[in-house]
Amino acid sequence: MIEAGVGFALVLLLIALRVPVAVAMGLVGAFGLWWVWGPASLGFVLGKAPFDAIATPSLAIVPLFVMMGVFAARGGLSRSLYEAARAFLGHRRGGLALATVGASALFGAICGSSLATAATIGKVAMPEMRRAGYPDTLASASVAAGGTLGVMIPPSVLFVVYGLMTEQSIGKLFAAGLLPGLLGMLLYMAAVGLSTRRGLAATVAPRLSWRERLATLARIWQTVLLLLLVLVGMYAGLFTPSEAAAVGAAGALFLTWLNGQLTLAVLRDGLVETVLTTAMIFAILIGAAIFNAFVDATGLARVVIDQVAALGADPLLVLLALALLYILLGCLMDSLSMILLTIGAVFPVIRGLGIDPIWFGVFLVTLAEIGMITPPVGMNLFVLQSTVPGLGLGTVSRGILPFVAADGVRLVILLAAPWLATWLPNLLFG
Amino acid sequence: MAEGEAAAAGPRRGARLARPVLLLCEASALGAALALLFGMAVVFADILTRRLIASPLTGVNDLVQLAVVATACLAFPLAFARGSHVAVEFVTERLPAALRRGLARLVAVAEVALLSLLLLYGWRQFESRLAMGDVSPTLGLPIALYWLPYLFGVALSVPAALLALRAGPADAASDARS
């Protein structure tokens, strides 16, 4: 128990010293195993666990969904999505920020990564909003927050990793994220409304005719088709999630070619970007496998379960404590690492309390989303700061507060109405 | 040799060593990309055979597993060479440059230490699996096919991690292209 606590503290310390998360978890896990079990067991775990952690056919879904997002971005699909959203929402107060959130939700449906969604939509939306005189605080915050919809609205890399680590159905998790993701979009739009009322008044664009609006819809039919092919194919039982990912990746590649964007250089760079992102995720999986073997060896989960049972703790209190823990962790590290670092110890507790693991997956990803936009280490804030010229971290951080509050409201709704996450998977999968 | 000449010779020698390692890392990443396309093609072939002749492709799991391992592991070296890892900078970016350089060296040592452990114990595990005559469940593919990309990726990541330390991520990448 004490060893596990020291292990968690050491990982956080190494991460703060800029040791890559995967290396910090792997090294501390290896040292901890040596401490708890001795060198013979350490050799066995280090020889077997890392390979086993990545040599799983079901993990194919990760690089394939990453590839789908990469080529959707390189194929120019983000611009047409943004223009369609702008045509419907641009004439409202703060309309371009509303359009940014809407386009992020649509792009999130073909891209499973928060960072990729924020970076891709940001490249299109930030110059438009700056040209229209939007303050950087509102503009950048709407992009950063909108990006988080990428991990809640299926497909989502975080749901895939959570599902594989906890042996839950990825299809069910994707279905569970849809309604909370749409609720997130509406709440972010409300946050835009709140920001513009507070004085961040933004230019109102002229209202477009319905004919003009429908014309923009005609330009996104390819994207909608790809989205439907992946989601309907998966939920109608035509494809498994891995097959849907392969179809999505091939579809995005095809659309890039159809739009005349697929040169040899784009293909090579897109594939290299995909495999580097995959390597980054898999390195964290390896680090987490070693660290979780150490946490298992300390018996931490058993002790926590027994303590919670002995105290007769209300599951709601445990969830609130976990929410606090994850929000604090989210201020220090990225969402994937945060989930992989803690899930080995937390998930047995959740099962022990009888909490629905599918619902908990949505709850956890919502917390991870908050972490992505919480200063000082909200990863989406960093991505925007590094991709948008002249944007300071302080500026992005100042505008983000109404969006963090919107996420807080979503958490409360999820706790009060758990059916929001469980209704659709139960309907589709029984 | 004068001190200045020695100092100039050091980076030149380093650059000469860096270039082949980085080229190997980039070639390995292209191998990873091909493995990904192979995996995608296998999944597609399985969908088609299931739909058209109502029969799944034999050994699809064996082949996809191979593609997954190769995709990730062959990309590890370039990820280490470019420093493409999730890392947190908000503490270290406030430190003086000299201290940051020192910490960067410690990070490289940590990376090399972990990679060396993975390589050492991974190799032993591979030898033991090989001795037991392990093969893939359906197609009976030799287990070496699965372990070699993993061991190669981890082994090449060791010089790649050192390279990133020598030149810094951006310089390392430009060395490879020059």
Coordinates of C-alpha atoms in Angstrom, one line a residue:
Chain A
M1 CA 0.0 0.0 0.0
I2 CA 2.7 2.5 1.0
E3 CA 4.9 1.3 -1.8
A4 CA 2.0 2.1 -4.3
G5 CA 1.6 5.6 -2.8
V6 CA 5.3 6.2 -3.1
G7 CA 5.2 4.8 -6.7
F8 CA 2.4 7.2 -7.7
A9 CA 4.3 10.2 -6.2
L10 CA 7.5 9.2 -8.0
V11 CA 5.7 8.9 -11.3
L12 CA 4.2 12.4 -10.8
L13 CA 7.7 13.8 -9.8
L14 CA 9.4 12.3 -12.9
I15 CA 6.6 13.6 -15.1
A16 CA 7.1 17.1 -13.6
L17 CA 10.8 16.8 -14.5
R18 CA 9.8 16.2 -18.2
V19 CA 10.4 12.5 -18.2
P20 CA 8.0 11.1 -20.9
V21 CA 4.9 9.7 -19.2
A22 CA 5.5 6.2 -20.7
V23 CA 9.1 6.1 -19.4
A24 CA 8.2 7.4 -15.9
M25 CA 5.5 4.8 -15.5
G26 CA 7.7 2.0 -16.9
L27 CA 10.8 2.9 -14.8
V28 CA 8.9 3.4 -11.5
G29 CA 6.9 0.2 -12.2
A30 CA 10.1 -1.8 -12.9
F31 CA 11.8 -0.5 -9.7
G32 CA 8.7 -1.1 -7.7
L33 CA 8.4 -4.7 -8.9
W34 CA 12.0 -5.3 -8.0
W35 CA 11.4 -3.8 -4.6
V36 CA 8.2 -5.8 -3.9
W37 CA 8.9 -9.1 -5.7
G38 CA 12.6 -9.3 -6.3
P39 CA 14.7 -9.5 -9.5
A40 CA 13.4 -12.9 -10.7
S41 CA 9.8 -11.7 -11.0
L42 CA 10.9 -8.4 -12.4
G43 CA 12.6 -10.2 -15.3
F44 CA 9.5 -12.2 -16.0
V45 CA 7.1 -9.2 -15.9
L46 CA 9.5 -7.0 -18.0
G47 CA 9.9 -9.7 -20.6
K48 CA 6.2 -10.6 -20.9
A49 CA 3.9 -7.7 -19.9
P50 CA 5.1 -5.0 -22.4
F51 CA 4.8 -7.4 -25.4
D52 CA 1.4 -8.7 -24.3
A53 CA 0.2 -5.2 -23.7
I54 CA 0.5 -4.4 -27.4
A55 CA 0.3 -7.7 -29.2
T56 CA -3.5 -7.7 -29.3
P57 CA -5.5 -7.8 -32.5
S58 CA -8.2 -5.6 -31.0
L59 CA -5.7 -2.8 -30.7
A60 CA -5.8 -2.4 -34.5
I61 CA -8.7 0.0 -33.9
V62 CA -6.3 2.6 -32.4
P63 CA -4.0 3.3 -35.5
L64 CA -6.9 2.9 -37.8
F65 CA -9.1 5.5 -36.1
V66 CA -6.0 7.7 -35.8
M67 CA -5.4 7.3 -39.5
M68 CA -9.1 8.3 -40.2
G69 CA -8.7 11.5 -38.3
V70 CA -5.3 12.3 -39.8
F71 CA -6.5 12.0 -43.4
A72 CA -9.8 13.7 -42.6
A73 CA -7.8 16.7 -41.5
R74 CA -5.4 16.5 -44.5
G75 CA -8.2 16.0 -46.9
G76 CA -9.7 19.4 -46.1
L77 CA -12.9 18.0 -44.6
S78 CA -12.6 20.3 -41.6
R79 CA -13.0 23.5 -43.7
S80 CA -16.3 22.3 -45.3
L81 CA -17.6 21.3 -41.9
Y82 CA -16.8 24.7 -40.4
E83 CA -18.4 26.5 -43.4
A84 CA -21.6 24.5 -43.0
A85 CA -21.7 25.2 -39.3
R86 CA -21.1 28.9 -39.9
A87 CA -23.9 29.1 -42.5
F88 CA -26.4 27.9 -39.9
L89 CA -25.0 29.7 -36.8
G90 CA -22.8 32.6 -38.0
H91 CA -25.6 35.2 -37.9
R92 CA -26.2 34.7 -34.1
R93 CA -24.3 36.6 -31.4
G94 CA -21.0 34.9 -31.0
G95 CA -22.0 32.9 -34.1
L96 CA -18.5 32.0 -35.3
A97 CA -17.6 30.6 -31.9
L98 CA -20.9 28.6 -31.9
A99 CA -20.0 27.4 -35.4
T100 CA -16.6 26.3 -34.1
V101 CA -18.2 24.2 -31.4
G102 CA -20.6 22.7 -33.9
A103 CA -17.9 21.9 -36.4
S104 CA -15.8 20.4 -33.6
A105 CA -18.6 18.1 -32.7
L106 CA -19.0 17.0 -36.4
F107 CA -15.3 16.6 -36.8
G108 CA -15.2 14.6 -33.5
A109 CA -17.5 12.1 -35.2
I110 CA -14.7 11.3 -37.7
C111 CA -11.7 11.9 -35.5
G112 CA -11.2 10.2 -32.1
S113 CA -8.6 12.6 -30.7
S114 CA -9.2 15.8 -28.8
L115 CA -5.8 17.2 -29.8
A116 CA -6.3 16.5 -33.5
T117 CA -9.8 18.0 -33.4
A118 CA -8.6 21.2 -31.6
A119 CA -5.6 21.6 -33.9
T120 CA -7.6 20.9 -37.1
I121 CA -10.6 23.1 -36.4
G122 CA -8.3 25.7 -34.9
K123 CA -6.4 26.2 -38.1
V124 CA -9.7 26.9 -39.9
A125 CA -11.7 28.7 -37.2
M126 CA -9.1 31.0 -35.5
P127 CA -8.2 33.1 -38.5
E128 CA -11.9 33.5 -39.3
M129 CA -12.7 34.6 -35.8
R130 CA -9.7 37.0 -35.6
R131 CA -10.8 38.5 -39.0
A132 CA -14.3 39.1 -37.6
G133 CA -12.9 40.8 -34.5
Y134 CA -13.5 38.1 -31.9
P135 CA -11.4 38.5 -28.8
D136 CA -8.7 35.8 -28.6
T137 CA -10.0 34.7 -25.2
L138 CA -13.3 33.6 -26.6
A139 CA -12.0 32.4 -30.0
S140 CA -9.3 30.2 -28.6
A141 CA -11.4 28.9 -25.7
S142 CA -14.2 27.8 -28.1
V143 CA -11.6 25.9 -30.2
A144 CA -9.9 24.3 -27.2
A145 CA -13.2 23.2 -25.5
G146 CA -14.8 22.2 -28.8
G147 CA -11.8 19.9 -29.4
T148 CA -12.6 17.8 -26.3
L149 CA -15.9 16.7 -28.1
G150 CA -13.5 14.6 -30.3
V151 CA -13.0 12.1 -27.5
M152 CA -16.6 12.0 -26.3
I153 CA -18.4 11.7 -29.6
P154 CA -17.6 8.3 -31.1
P155 CA -15.2 7.2 -32.4
S156 CA -12.9 7.9 -29.4
V157 CA -9.4 6.7 -28.7
L158 CA -9.9 7.1 -25.0
F159 CA -13.0 4.9 -25.1
V160 CA -11.0 2.3 -27.0
V161 CA -8.2 2.3 -24.5
Y162 CA -10.6 2.2 -21.5
G163 CA -12.6 -0.6 -23.1
L164 CA -9.5 -2.7 -23.8
M165 CA -8.0 -2.1 -20.3
T166 CA -11.3 -3.0 -18.5
E167 CA -12.6 -5.6 -21.0
Q168 CA -15.7 -3.6 -21.8
S169 CA -17.5 -3.5 -25.2
I170 CA -16.1 -0.7 -27.3
G171 CA -19.3 -0.6 -29.3
K172 CA -21.3 0.0 -26.1
L173 CA -18.8 2.7 -24.9
F174 CA -19.1 4.5 -28.3
A175 CA -22.9 4.4 -28.0
A176 CA -22.7 5.6 -24.4
G177 CA -20.7 8.7 -25.3
L178 CA -23.0 10.0 -28.0
L179 CA -25.7 11.7 -25.9
P180 CA -23.3 13.1 -23.3
G181 CA -21.2 14.4 -26.3
L182 CA -24.2 16.1 -27.8
L183 CA -25.1 17.5 -24.4
G184 CA -21.5 18.8 -24.1
M185 CA -21.9 20.5 -27.4
L186 CA -25.1 22.3 -26.3
L187 CA -23.5 23.3 -23.0
Y188 CA -20.4 24.7 -24.7
M189 CA -22.7 26.7 -26.9
A190 CA -24.4 28.0 -23.8
A191 CA -20.9 28.9 -22.5
V192 CA -20.3 30.9 -25.7
G193 CA -23.6 32.7 -25.0
L194 CA -22.5 33.4 -21.5
S195 CA -19.1 34.7 -22.7
T196 CA -20.7 37.1 -25.2
R197 CA -23.1 38.4 -22.6
R198 CA -20.2 39.2 -20.3
G199 CA -18.9 41.7 -22.8
L200 CA -16.9 39.6 -25.2
A201 CA -19.4 40.8 -27.8
A202 CA -18.7 39.3 -31.2
T203 CA -19.6 40.5 -34.7
V204 CA -22.8 39.2 -36.1
A205 CA -22.6 38.0 -39.6
P206 CA -25.4 38.5 -42.1
R207 CA -28.1 35.7 -42.1
L208 CA -27.8 33.4 -45.1
S209 CA -30.8 32.3 -47.1
W210 CA -31.9 28.7 -46.7
R211 CA -30.7 28.1 -50.3
E212 CA -27.2 29.2 -49.3
R213 CA -27.3 27.1 -46.2
L214 CA -28.3 24.0 -48.1
A215 CA -25.6 24.6 -50.6
T216 CA -23.0 24.3 -47.7
L217 CA -24.6 21.0 -46.7
A218 CA -24.2 19.7 -50.2
R219 CA -20.4 20.2 -49.7
I220 CA -20.2 18.0 -46.6
W221 CA -22.1 15.1 -48.0
Q222 CA -18.9 13.1 -48.3
T223 CA -18.1 13.6 -44.7
V224 CA -21.6 12.7 -43.6
L225 CA -21.5 9.6 -45.7
L226 CA -18.2 8.5 -44.1
L227 CA -19.6 9.2 -40.7
L228 CA -22.8 7.2 -41.4
L229 CA -20.9 4.4 -42.9
V230 CA -18.7 4.0 -39.8
L231 CA -21.4 4.6 -37.1
V232 CA -24.4 2.9 -38.8
G233 CA -22.2 0.0 -40.0
M234 CA -21.0 -0.5 -36.4
Y235 CA -24.4 -0.2 -34.7
A236 CA -26.3 -2.2 -37.3
G237 CA -23.9 -5.1 -36.8
L238 CA -22.3 -4.9 -40.2
F239 CA -18.9 -4.2 -38.8
T240 CA -17.0 -4.8 -35.6
P241 CA -15.4 -1.6 -34.2
S242 CA -12.0 -2.7 -35.7
E243 CA -13.6 -3.2 -39.1
A244 CA -15.5 0.1 -38.8
A245 CA -12.1 1.8 -38.1
A246 CA -10.6 0.2 -41.2
V247 CA -13.5 1.3 -43.3
G248 CA -13.3 4.8 -41.8
A249 CA -9.5 5.0 -42.5
A250 CA -9.9 3.8 -46.0
G251 CA -12.8 6.1 -46.5
A252 CA -10.9 9.2 -45.3
L253 CA -8.0 8.2 -47.6
F254 CA -10.4 7.9 -50.5
L255 CA -12.0 11.3 -49.8
T256 CA -8.6 12.9 -49.6
W257 CA -7.9 11.5 -53.1
L258 CA -11.4 12.5 -54.3
N259 CA -10.7 16.1 -53.2
G260 CA -7.5 16.2 -55.1
Q261 CA -5.3 16.4 -52.0
L262 CA -3.7 13.0 -52.0
T263 CA -0.1 13.5 -53.3
L264 CA 2.7 11.1 -52.5
A265 CA 4.0 13.5 -49.9
V266 CA 0.6 13.9 -48.2
L267 CA 0.3 10.1 -48.2
R268 CA 3.7 9.6 -46.7
D269 CA 3.4 12.4 -44.1
G270 CA -0.1 11.3 -43.1
L271 CA 1.0 7.7 -42.6
V272 CA 4.1 8.7 -40.7
E273 CA 2.0 11.0 -38.5
T274 CA -0.4 8.1 -37.9
V275 CA 2.3 5.7 -36.9
L276 CA 4.1 8.2 -34.6
T277 CA 0.9 8.9 -32.8
T278 CA 0.3 5.2 -32.5
A279 CA 3.8 4.7 -31.2
M280 CA 3.2 7.4 -28.6
I281 CA 0.0 5.7 -27.4
F282 CA 1.5 2.2 -27.4
A283 CA 4.5 3.4 -25.5
I284 CA 2.2 4.6 -22.8
L285 CA 0.3 1.3 -22.9
I286 CA 3.7 -0.5 -22.2
G287 CA 4.6 1.9 -19.4
A288 CA 1.1 1.4 -17.9
A289 CA 1.3 -2.4 -18.2
I290 CA 4.6 -2.4 -16.1
F291 CA 3.3 0.2 -13.6
N292 CA -0.1 -1.6 -13.2
A293 CA 1.8 -4.9 -12.6
F294 CA 3.6 -3.1 -9.7
V295 CA 0.3 -1.7 -8.3
D296 CA -1.2 -5.2 -8.5
A297 CA 1.8 -6.6 -6.7
T298 CA 1.2 -4.1 -3.8
G299 CA -2.4 -5.2 -3.4
L300 CA -3.5 -1.6 -3.4
A301 CA -6.9 -2.2 -5.1
R302 CA -7.8 -4.9 -2.5
V303 CA -6.9 -2.6 0.4
V304 CA -8.9 0.3 -1.0
I305 CA -12.0 -1.9 -1.7
D306 CA -11.8 -3.3 1.9
Q307 CA -11.5 0.2 3.3
V308 CA -14.4 1.6 1.3
A309 CA -16.5 -1.4 2.4
A310 CA -15.5 -1.0 6.0
L311 CA -16.4 2.7 6.0
G312 CA -19.7 1.9 4.3
A313 CA -18.9 4.7 1.9
D314 CA -21.7 5.9 -0.4
P315 CA -20.8 5.3 -4.1
L316 CA -21.6 8.9 -4.8
L317 CA -19.0 10.1 -2.3
V318 CA -16.5 7.8 -3.9
L319 CA -17.3 9.1 -7.3
L320 CA -17.0 12.7 -6.1
A321 CA -13.6 11.9 -4.5
L322 CA -12.5 10.3 -7.8
A323 CA -13.8 13.3 -9.7
L324 CA -11.6 15.6 -7.5
L325 CA -8.6 13.3 -7.9
Y326 CA -9.0 13.2 -11.7
I327 CA -9.5 16.9 -12.0
L328 CA -6.3 17.5 -10.0
L329 CA -4.4 14.9 -12.1
G330 CA -5.8 16.5 -15.2
C331 CA -4.0 19.7 -14.2
L332 CA -0.7 17.8 -14.3
M333 CA -0.8 15.3 -17.1
D334 CA -2.6 14.3 -20.3
S335 CA -5.9 12.4 -20.3
L336 CA -4.7 9.1 -21.7
S337 CA -1.8 8.8 -19.3
M338 CA -4.0 9.8 -16.4
I339 CA -6.5 7.0 -17.2
L340 CA -3.8 4.4 -17.8
L341 CA -1.9 5.4 -14.7
T342 CA -4.9 5.0 -12.4
I343 CA -7.3 2.5 -14.0
G344 CA -5.6 -0.6 -12.5
A345 CA -6.3 0.7 -9.0
V346 CA -9.6 2.5 -9.6
F347 CA -11.6 0.0 -11.7
P348 CA -11.7 -2.8 -9.2
V349 CA -13.1 -0.3 -6.7
I350 CA -15.8 0.8 -9.2
R351 CA -16.8 -2.9 -9.8
G352 CA -16.8 -3.5 -6.1
L353 CA -19.3 -0.7 -5.6
G354 CA -21.5 -2.1 -8.3
I355 CA -21.2 1.0 -10.6
D356 CA -22.0 0.4 -14.2
P357 CA -18.6 0.2 -16.0
I358 CA -20.0 1.6 -19.2
W359 CA -21.4 4.6 -17.4
F360 CA -18.1 5.0 -15.5
G361 CA -16.3 5.1 -18.8
V362 CA -18.3 8.1 -19.9
F363 CA -17.8 9.7 -16.5
L364 CA -14.1 9.1 -16.7
V365 CA -13.8 10.5 -20.2
T366 CA -15.8 13.6 -19.2
L367 CA -13.3 14.2 -16.4
A368 CA -10.4 13.6 -18.8
E369 CA -12.0 16.3 -21.1
I370 CA -12.0 18.7 -18.2
G371 CA -8.3 17.9 -17.7
M372 CA -7.6 18.7 -21.3
I373 CA -8.8 22.3 -20.9
T374 CA -7.7 23.0 -17.3
P375 CA -4.6 25.2 -16.9
P376 CA -1.7 24.9 -16.5
V377 CA -1.4 21.6 -18.4
G378 CA -4.6 21.4 -20.4
M379 CA -3.1 19.7 -23.5
N380 CA -5.6 21.4 -25.8
L381 CA -4.5 24.8 -24.6
F382 CA -0.9 23.9 -25.4
V383 CA -1.9 22.6 -28.9
L384 CA -3.7 25.9 -29.7
Q385 CA -0.9 28.0 -28.3
S386 CA 1.6 26.2 -30.5
T387 CA -0.4 26.2 -33.7
V388 CA -1.9 29.7 -33.6
P389 CA 0.6 32.6 -34.0
G390 CA 0.7 35.2 -31.3
L391 CA -1.5 33.4 -28.9
G392 CA -0.4 33.3 -25.2
L393 CA -1.3 30.5 -22.8
G394 CA -2.7 33.1 -20.4
T395 CA -5.1 34.4 -23.1
V396 CA -6.4 30.9 -23.8
S397 CA -6.7 30.1 -20.1
R398 CA -8.7 33.3 -19.3
G399 CA -11.4 32.5 -21.8
I400 CA -11.8 28.8 -20.8
L401 CA -13.5 29.2 -17.5
P402 CA -17.2 29.2 -18.7
F403 CA -16.4 26.1 -20.7
V404 CA -14.9 24.3 -17.7
A405 CA -18.1 25.3 -15.8
A406 CA -20.1 23.8 -18.6
D407 CA -18.3 20.5 -18.2
G408 CA -19.0 20.7 -14.5
V409 CA -22.7 21.0 -15.2
R410 CA -22.4 18.0 -17.5
L411 CA -20.8 16.0 -14.7
V412 CA -23.7 16.8 -12.4
I413 CA -26.2 15.9 -15.0
L414 CA -24.4 12.6 -15.6
L415 CA -24.5 11.8 -11.9
A416 CA -28.2 12.8 -11.6
A417 CA -29.3 11.1 -14.8
P418 CA -27.1 8.1 -15.5
W419 CA -29.5 6.9 -18.2
L420 CA -28.0 9.6 -20.4
A421 CA -25.0 7.4 -20.9
T422 CA -26.7 3.9 -20.5
W423 CA -29.9 4.3 -22.5
L424 CA -28.5 4.2 -26.0
P425 CA -26.1 1.2 -25.4
N426 CA -28.9 -0.7 -23.7
L427 CA -31.2 0.1 -26.7
L428 CA -28.7 -1.0 -29.3
F429 CA -27.0 -3.9 -27.6
G430 CA -29.6 -5.1 -25.0
Chain B
M1 CA 44.6 19.3 -31.7
A2 CA 43.5 22.7 -30.5
E3 CA 40.5 22.9 -28.2
G4 CA 38.4 24.7 -30.8
E5 CA 39.2 22.1 -33.5
A6 CA 38.4 19.3 -31.1
A7 CA 35.1 20.9 -30.3
A8 CA 34.3 21.3 -33.9
A9 CA 35.3 17.7 -34.7
G10 CA 33.0 16.4 -32.0
P11 CA 29.7 17.6 -33.5
R12 CA 30.9 16.6 -37.1
R13 CA 31.6 13.0 -35.9
G14 CA 28.3 13.1 -34.1
A15 CA 26.5 14.3 -37.2
R16 CA 28.2 11.5 -39.2
L17 CA 26.9 8.9 -36.7
A18 CA 23.5 10.6 -36.5
R19 CA 22.7 10.5 -40.2
P20 CA 22.6 6.7 -40.6
V21 CA 20.8 6.1 -37.4
L22 CA 18.1 8.7 -38.3
L23 CA 17.8 7.2 -41.8
L24 CA 17.3 3.8 -40.2
C25 CA 14.6 5.3 -37.9
E26 CA 12.8 6.8 -40.8
A27 CA 13.0 3.6 -42.9
S28 CA 11.7 1.8 -39.8
A29 CA 8.7 4.2 -39.6
L30 CA 7.9 3.7 -43.2
G31 CA 8.0 -0.1 -42.5
A32 CA 5.4 0.7 -39.7
A33 CA 3.3 2.6 -42.2
L34 CA 3.4 -0.4 -44.6
A35 CA 2.4 -2.7 -41.8
L36 CA -0.6 -0.5 -41.0
L37 CA -1.7 -0.6 -44.7
F38 CA -1.2 -4.4 -44.6
G39 CA -3.4 -4.6 -41.5
M40 CA -6.1 -2.5 -43.1
A41 CA -6.0 -4.6 -46.3
V42 CA -6.4 -7.8 -44.2
V43 CA -9.4 -6.4 -42.3
F44 CA -11.0 -5.4 -45.7
A45 CA -10.3 -8.8 -47.2
D46 CA -12.0 -10.4 -44.2
I47 CA -15.1 -8.1 -44.6
L48 CA -15.3 -8.9 -48.3
T49 CA -14.9 -12.7 -48.0
R50 CA -17.5 -12.7 -45.2
R51 CA -20.0 -10.7 -47.3
L52 CA -19.3 -12.3 -50.7
I53 CA -18.7 -15.9 -50.0
A54 CA -20.0 -16.1 -46.4
S55 CA -16.6 -17.3 -45.1
P56 CA -14.2 -15.4 -42.9
L57 CA -10.6 -15.0 -43.9
T58 CA -8.5 -17.7 -42.3
G59 CA -6.1 -16.4 -39.7
V60 CA -7.2 -12.8 -39.8
N61 CA -6.5 -12.4 -36.1
D62 CA -2.9 -13.7 -36.5
L63 CA -2.2 -11.3 -39.4
V64 CA -3.8 -8.3 -37.7
Q65 CA -1.9 -9.0 -34.5
L66 CA 1.3 -9.0 -36.6
A67 CA 0.4 -5.7 -38.3
V68 CA -0.4 -4.1 -34.9
V69 CA 2.9 -5.1 -33.3
A70 CA 4.9 -4.0 -36.4
T71 CA 3.0 -0.7 -36.8
A72 CA 3.7 0.4 -33.2
C73 CA 7.1 -1.1 -32.6
L74 CA 8.7 -0.1 -35.9
A75 CA 7.6 3.5 -35.3
F76 CA 9.2 3.6 -31.8
P77 CA 12.7 4.6 -32.9
L78 CA 11.5 7.7 -34.9
A79 CA 9.3 8.7 -32.0
F80 CA 12.3 8.6 -29.7
A81 CA 14.5 10.4 -32.2
R82 CA 12.0 13.2 -32.6
G83 CA 11.1 13.2 -28.9
S84 CA 7.4 12.5 -29.9
H85 CA 6.3 11.5 -26.5
V86 CA 3.7 12.8 -24.1
A87 CA 5.8 14.9 -21.6
V88 CA 5.0 17.8 -19.4
E89 CA 7.0 21.0 -19.6
F90 CA 5.3 23.5 -17.4
V91 CA 7.8 23.0 -14.5
T92 CA 11.0 22.6 -16.5
E93 CA 10.3 25.6 -18.9
R94 CA 10.7 27.9 -15.9
L95 CA 14.2 26.6 -15.1
P96 CA 17.5 28.1 -16.3
A97 CA 18.8 26.7 -19.6
A98 CA 21.8 24.9 -18.0
L99 CA 19.5 23.1 -15.6
R100 CA 17.1 22.2 -18.4
R101 CA 20.0 20.7 -20.4
G102 CA 21.0 18.7 -17.3
L103 CA 17.5 17.4 -16.9
A104 CA 17.3 16.5 -20.6
R105 CA 20.4 14.3 -20.1
L106 CA 18.7 12.7 -17.1
V107 CA 15.6 12.0 -19.2
A108 CA 17.8 10.4 -21.9
V109 CA 19.4 8.2 -19.3
A110 CA 16.0 7.2 -18.0
E111 CA 14.8 6.4 -21.5
V112 CA 17.9 4.3 -22.3
A113 CA 17.7 2.5 -18.9
L114 CA 14.1 1.5 -19.5
L115 CA 14.7 0.5 -23.1
S116 CA 17.7 -1.5 -22.1
L117 CA 15.7 -3.4 -19.5
L118 CA 12.9 -4.1 -22.0
L119 CA 15.5 -5.3 -24.6
L120 CA 17.3 -7.5 -22.1
Y121 CA 14.3 -9.2 -20.6
G122 CA 12.4 -9.2 -23.9
W123 CA 15.2 -11.0 -25.6
R124 CA 15.2 -13.7 -22.8
Q125 CA 11.5 -14.1 -23.1
F126 CA 11.8 -14.4 -26.9
E127 CA 14.5 -17.1 -26.5
S128 CA 12.3 -19.0 -24.1
R129 CA 9.2 -18.8 -26.4
L130 CA 11.4 -19.8 -29.4
A131 CA 12.7 -22.8 -27.4
M132 CA 9.2 -23.9 -26.7
G133 CA 8.4 -23.7 -30.4
D134 CA 5.6 -21.2 -30.0
V135 CA 3.6 -20.4 -33.2
S136 CA 0.6 -18.2 -33.9
P137 CA -2.8 -19.8 -33.0
T138 CA -4.4 -20.2 -36.5
L139 CA -1.8 -19.9 -39.2
G140 CA 1.1 -21.4 -37.2
L141 CA 3.3 -18.5 -38.1
P142 CA 6.7 -18.6 -36.2
I143 CA 6.6 -16.5 -33.1
A144 CA 9.8 -14.8 -34.2
L145 CA 7.7 -12.9 -36.7
Y146 CA 5.9 -11.2 -33.9
W147 CA 8.9 -10.7 -31.5
L148 CA 11.4 -9.4 -34.0
P149 CA 9.7 -6.1 -34.8
Y150 CA 9.3 -5.5 -31.1
L151 CA 12.9 -6.3 -30.3
F152 CA 14.2 -4.3 -33.3
G153 CA 12.1 -1.3 -32.4
V154 CA 13.2 -1.3 -28.8
A155 CA 16.9 -1.9 -29.8
L156 CA 16.9 0.9 -32.4
S157 CA 15.2 3.3 -29.9
V158 CA 18.3 3.2 -27.7
P159 CA 20.6 5.1 -30.1
A160 CA 17.6 7.1 -31.3
A161 CA 17.0 8.4 -27.7
L162 CA 20.7 9.2 -27.4
L163 CA 20.5 11.0 -30.7
A164 CA 17.7 13.2 -29.5
L165 CA 19.8 14.2 -26.6
R166 CA 22.8 15.0 -28.7
A167 CA 21.1 17.3 -31.2
G168 CA 17.7 18.2 -29.6
P169 CA 14.5 16.9 -31.4
A170 CA 14.4 19.5 -34.1
D171 CA 18.1 19.3 -35.0
A172 CA 18.0 15.6 -35.0
A173 CA 15.2 15.6 -37.6
S174 CA 17.0 18.1 -39.8
D175 CA 20.2 16.1 -39.6
A176 CA 18.4 13.2 -41.2
R177 CA 17.0 15.3 -44.0
S178 CA 20.2 17.1 -44.8

